[in-house]
PDB file of C-alpha atoms in Angstrom:
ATOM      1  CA  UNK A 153       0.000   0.000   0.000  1.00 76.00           C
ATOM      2  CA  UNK A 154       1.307   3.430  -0.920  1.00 84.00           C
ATOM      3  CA  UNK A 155       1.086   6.713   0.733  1.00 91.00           C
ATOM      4  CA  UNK A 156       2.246  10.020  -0.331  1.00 94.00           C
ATOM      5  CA  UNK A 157       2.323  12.888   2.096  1.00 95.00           C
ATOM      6  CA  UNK A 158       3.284  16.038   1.023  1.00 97.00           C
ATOM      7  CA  UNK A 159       4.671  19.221   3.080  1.00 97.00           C
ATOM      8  CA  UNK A 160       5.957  22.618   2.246  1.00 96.00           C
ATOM      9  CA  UNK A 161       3.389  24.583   1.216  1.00 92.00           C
ATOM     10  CA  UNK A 162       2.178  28.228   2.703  1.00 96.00           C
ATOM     11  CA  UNK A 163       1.782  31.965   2.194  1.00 97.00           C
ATOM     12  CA  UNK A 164       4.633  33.143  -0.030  1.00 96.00           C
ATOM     13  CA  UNK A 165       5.640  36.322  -1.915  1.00 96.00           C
ATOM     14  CA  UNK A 166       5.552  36.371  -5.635  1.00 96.00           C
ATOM     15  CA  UNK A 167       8.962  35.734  -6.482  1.00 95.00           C
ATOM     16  CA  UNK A 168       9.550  33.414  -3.647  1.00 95.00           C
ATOM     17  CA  UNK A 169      11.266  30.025  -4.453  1.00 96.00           C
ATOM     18  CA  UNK A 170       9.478  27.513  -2.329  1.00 97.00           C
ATOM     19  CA  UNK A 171       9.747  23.676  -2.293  1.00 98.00           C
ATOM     20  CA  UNK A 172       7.325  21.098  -1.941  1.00 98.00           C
ATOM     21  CA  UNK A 173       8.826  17.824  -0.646  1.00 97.00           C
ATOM     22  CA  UNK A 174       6.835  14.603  -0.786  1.00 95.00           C
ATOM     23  CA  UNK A 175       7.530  11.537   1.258  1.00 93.00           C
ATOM     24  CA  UNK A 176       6.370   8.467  -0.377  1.00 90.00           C
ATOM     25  CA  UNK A 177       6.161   5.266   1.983  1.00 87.00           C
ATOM     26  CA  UNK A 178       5.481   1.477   0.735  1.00 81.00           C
ATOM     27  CA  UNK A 179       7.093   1.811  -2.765  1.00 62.00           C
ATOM     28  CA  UNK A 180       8.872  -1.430  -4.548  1.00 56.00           C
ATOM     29  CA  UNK A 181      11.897  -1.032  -6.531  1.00 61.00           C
ATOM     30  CA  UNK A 182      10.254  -1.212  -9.931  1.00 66.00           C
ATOM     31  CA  UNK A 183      10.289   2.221 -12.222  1.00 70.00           C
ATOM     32  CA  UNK A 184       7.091   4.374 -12.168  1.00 83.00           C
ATOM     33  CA  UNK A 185       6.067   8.027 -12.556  1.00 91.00           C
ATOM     34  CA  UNK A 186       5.563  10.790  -9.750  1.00 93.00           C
ATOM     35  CA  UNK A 187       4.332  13.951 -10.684  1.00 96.00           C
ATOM     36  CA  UNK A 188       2.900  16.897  -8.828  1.00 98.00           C
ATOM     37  CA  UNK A 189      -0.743  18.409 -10.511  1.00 98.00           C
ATOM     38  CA  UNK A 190      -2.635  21.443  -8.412  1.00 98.00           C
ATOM     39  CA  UNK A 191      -5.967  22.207  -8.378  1.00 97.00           C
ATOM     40  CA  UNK A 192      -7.221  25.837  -8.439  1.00 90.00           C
ATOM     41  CA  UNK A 193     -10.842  26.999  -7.580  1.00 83.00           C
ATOM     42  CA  UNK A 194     -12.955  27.367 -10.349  1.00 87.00           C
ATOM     43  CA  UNK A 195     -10.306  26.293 -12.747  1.00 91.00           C
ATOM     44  CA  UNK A 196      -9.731  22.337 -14.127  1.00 92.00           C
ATOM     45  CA  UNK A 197      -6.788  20.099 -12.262  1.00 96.00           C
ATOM     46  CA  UNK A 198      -3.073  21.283 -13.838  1.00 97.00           C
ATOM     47  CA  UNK A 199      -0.211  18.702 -14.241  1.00 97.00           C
ATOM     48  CA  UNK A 200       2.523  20.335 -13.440  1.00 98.00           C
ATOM     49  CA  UNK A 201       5.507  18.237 -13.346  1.00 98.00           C
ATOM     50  CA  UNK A 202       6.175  14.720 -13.747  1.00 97.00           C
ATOM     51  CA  UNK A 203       9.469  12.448 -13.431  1.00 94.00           C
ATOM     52  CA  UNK A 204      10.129   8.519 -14.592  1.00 91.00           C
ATOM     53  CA  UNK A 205      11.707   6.854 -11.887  1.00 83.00           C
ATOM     54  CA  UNK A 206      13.701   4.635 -14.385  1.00 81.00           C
ATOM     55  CA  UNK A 207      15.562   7.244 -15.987  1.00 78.00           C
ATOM     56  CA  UNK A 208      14.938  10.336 -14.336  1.00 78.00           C
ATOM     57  CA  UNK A 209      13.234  12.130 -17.545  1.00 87.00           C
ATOM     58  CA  UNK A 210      11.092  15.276 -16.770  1.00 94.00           C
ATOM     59  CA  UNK A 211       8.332  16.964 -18.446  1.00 96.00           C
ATOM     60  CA  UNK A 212       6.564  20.388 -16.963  1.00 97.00           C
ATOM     61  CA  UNK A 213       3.503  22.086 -18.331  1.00 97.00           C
ATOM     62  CA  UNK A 214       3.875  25.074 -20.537  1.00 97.00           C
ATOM     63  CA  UNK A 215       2.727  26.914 -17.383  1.00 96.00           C
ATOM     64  CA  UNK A 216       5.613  26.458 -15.063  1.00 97.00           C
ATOM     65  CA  UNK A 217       8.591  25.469 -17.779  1.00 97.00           C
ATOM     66  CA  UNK A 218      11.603  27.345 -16.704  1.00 97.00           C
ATOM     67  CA  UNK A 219      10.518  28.127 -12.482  1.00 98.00           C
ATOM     68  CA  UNK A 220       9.917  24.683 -11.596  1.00 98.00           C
ATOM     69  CA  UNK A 221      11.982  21.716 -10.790  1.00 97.00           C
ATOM     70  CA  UNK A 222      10.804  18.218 -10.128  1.00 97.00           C
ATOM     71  CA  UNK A 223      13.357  15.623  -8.647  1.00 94.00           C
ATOM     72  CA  UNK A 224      13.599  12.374  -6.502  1.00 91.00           C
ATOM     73  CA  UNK A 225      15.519  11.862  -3.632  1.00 89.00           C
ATOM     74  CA  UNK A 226      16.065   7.965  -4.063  1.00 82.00           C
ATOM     75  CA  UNK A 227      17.636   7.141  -0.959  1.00 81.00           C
ATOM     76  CA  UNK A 228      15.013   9.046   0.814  1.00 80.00           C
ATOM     77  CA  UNK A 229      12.547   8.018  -1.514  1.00 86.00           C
ATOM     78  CA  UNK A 230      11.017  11.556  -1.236  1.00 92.00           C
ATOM     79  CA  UNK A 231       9.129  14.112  -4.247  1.00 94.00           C
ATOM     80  CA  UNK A 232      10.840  17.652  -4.812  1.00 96.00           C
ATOM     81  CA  UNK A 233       9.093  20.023  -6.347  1.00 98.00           C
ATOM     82  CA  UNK A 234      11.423  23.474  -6.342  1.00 98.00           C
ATOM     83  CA  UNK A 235       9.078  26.479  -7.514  1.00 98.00           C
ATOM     84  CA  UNK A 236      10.992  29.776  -8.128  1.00 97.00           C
ATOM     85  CA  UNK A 237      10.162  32.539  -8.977  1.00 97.00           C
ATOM     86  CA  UNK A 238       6.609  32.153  -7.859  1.00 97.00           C
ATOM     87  CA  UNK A 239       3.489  34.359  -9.634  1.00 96.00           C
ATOM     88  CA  UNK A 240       0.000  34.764  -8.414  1.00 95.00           C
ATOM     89  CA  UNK A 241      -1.352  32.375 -10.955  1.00 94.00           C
ATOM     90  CA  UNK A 242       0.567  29.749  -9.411  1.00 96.00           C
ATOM     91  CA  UNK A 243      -1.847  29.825  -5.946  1.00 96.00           C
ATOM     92  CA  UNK A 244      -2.990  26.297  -5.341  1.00 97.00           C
ATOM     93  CA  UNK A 245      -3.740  23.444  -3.548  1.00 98.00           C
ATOM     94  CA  UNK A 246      -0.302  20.616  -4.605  1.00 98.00           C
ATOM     95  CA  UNK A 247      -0.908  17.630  -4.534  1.00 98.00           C
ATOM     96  CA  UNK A 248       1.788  14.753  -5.223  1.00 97.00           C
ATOM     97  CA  UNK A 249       0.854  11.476  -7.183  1.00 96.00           C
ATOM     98  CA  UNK A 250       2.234   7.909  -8.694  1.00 93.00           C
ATOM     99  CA  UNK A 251       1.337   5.276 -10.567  1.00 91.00           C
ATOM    100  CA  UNK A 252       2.917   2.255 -11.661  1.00 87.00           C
ATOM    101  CA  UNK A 253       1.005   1.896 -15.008  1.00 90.00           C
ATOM    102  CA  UNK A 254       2.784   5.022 -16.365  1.00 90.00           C
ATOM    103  CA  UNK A 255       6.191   4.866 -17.811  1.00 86.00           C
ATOM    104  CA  UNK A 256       8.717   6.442 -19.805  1.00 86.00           C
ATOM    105  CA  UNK A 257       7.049   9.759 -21.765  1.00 88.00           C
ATOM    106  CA  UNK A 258       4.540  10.481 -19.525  1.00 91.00           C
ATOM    107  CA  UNK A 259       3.588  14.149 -19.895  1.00 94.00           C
ATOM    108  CA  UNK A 260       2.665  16.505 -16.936  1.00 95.00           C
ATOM    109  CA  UNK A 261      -1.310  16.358 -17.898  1.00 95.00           C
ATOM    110  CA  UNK A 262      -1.143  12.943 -17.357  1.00 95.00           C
ATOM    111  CA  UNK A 263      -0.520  13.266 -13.740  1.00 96.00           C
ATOM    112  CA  UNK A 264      -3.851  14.525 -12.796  1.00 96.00           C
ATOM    113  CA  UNK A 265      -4.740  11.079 -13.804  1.00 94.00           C
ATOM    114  CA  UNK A 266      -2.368   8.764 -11.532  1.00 95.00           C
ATOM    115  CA  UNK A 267      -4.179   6.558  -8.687  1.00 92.00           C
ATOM    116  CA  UNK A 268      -2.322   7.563  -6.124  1.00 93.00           C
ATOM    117  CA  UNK A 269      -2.097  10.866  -4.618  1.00 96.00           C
ATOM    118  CA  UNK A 270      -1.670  13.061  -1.202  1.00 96.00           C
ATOM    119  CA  UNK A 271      -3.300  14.662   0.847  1.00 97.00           C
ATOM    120  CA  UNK A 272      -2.024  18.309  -0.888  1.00 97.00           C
ATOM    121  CA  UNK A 273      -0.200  21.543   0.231  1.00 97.00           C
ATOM    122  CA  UNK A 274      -1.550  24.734   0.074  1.00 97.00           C
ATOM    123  CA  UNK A 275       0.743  27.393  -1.582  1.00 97.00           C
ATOM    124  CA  UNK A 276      -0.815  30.571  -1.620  1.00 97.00           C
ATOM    125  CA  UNK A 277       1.271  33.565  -3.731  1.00 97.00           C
ATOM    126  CA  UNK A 278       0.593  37.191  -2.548  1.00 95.00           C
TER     127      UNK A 278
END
């Protein structure tokens, strides 16, 4: 059984350069996806990020190319999301996700589709 829980989240300034970790807890060894997708009021669920496990290959939405960083801490088997310089648009509530049955060339929109997911972080940008 896998559980995510995710941490970092708050009241930043725009420009800020929060990150989001995400501690994952009952993984196996084989490769999967993570991503990170938020979810805005009034607005549809945004993949933002998302990382293969078995090689480490990125994508980002057009969104957030060039401010945010996903990466895996493998020994610690924990989610990074680093977010920098932060807008207003990029309020939200995070939430971090994985799922075996995606693999290699999974794009960020796919995230908001993965099975498992945490409980989300609020980042609000003022």
């Amino acid at each position: 059984h896998v559980q995510l829980v995710e941490s970092g989240g708050g009241s930043v300034q725009a420009a800020g350069s929060p990150r989001l970790s995400c501690a994952a807890s009952g993984h196996t060894n084989l490769p999967y996806c993570m991503g990170w997708f938020r979810r805005v009021p009034g607005k549809e669920r945004e993949g933002v990020a998302a990382i293969y496990t078995g090689g480490g290959r990125t994508y980002y939405a057009d969104s957030v190319k060039g401010r945010f960083t996903i990466s895996k801490d493998y020994n610690e088997n924990t989610l990074f999301l680093q977010m920098d310089n932060l807008k207003p648009e990029d309020t939200g509530m995070y939430f971090c996700a994985q799922d075996r049955n995606y693999g290699w060339g999974t794009r960020a929109d796919e995230v908001v589709g993965f099975l498992t997911r945490g409980q989300g972080t609020q980042v609000t940008v003022s």
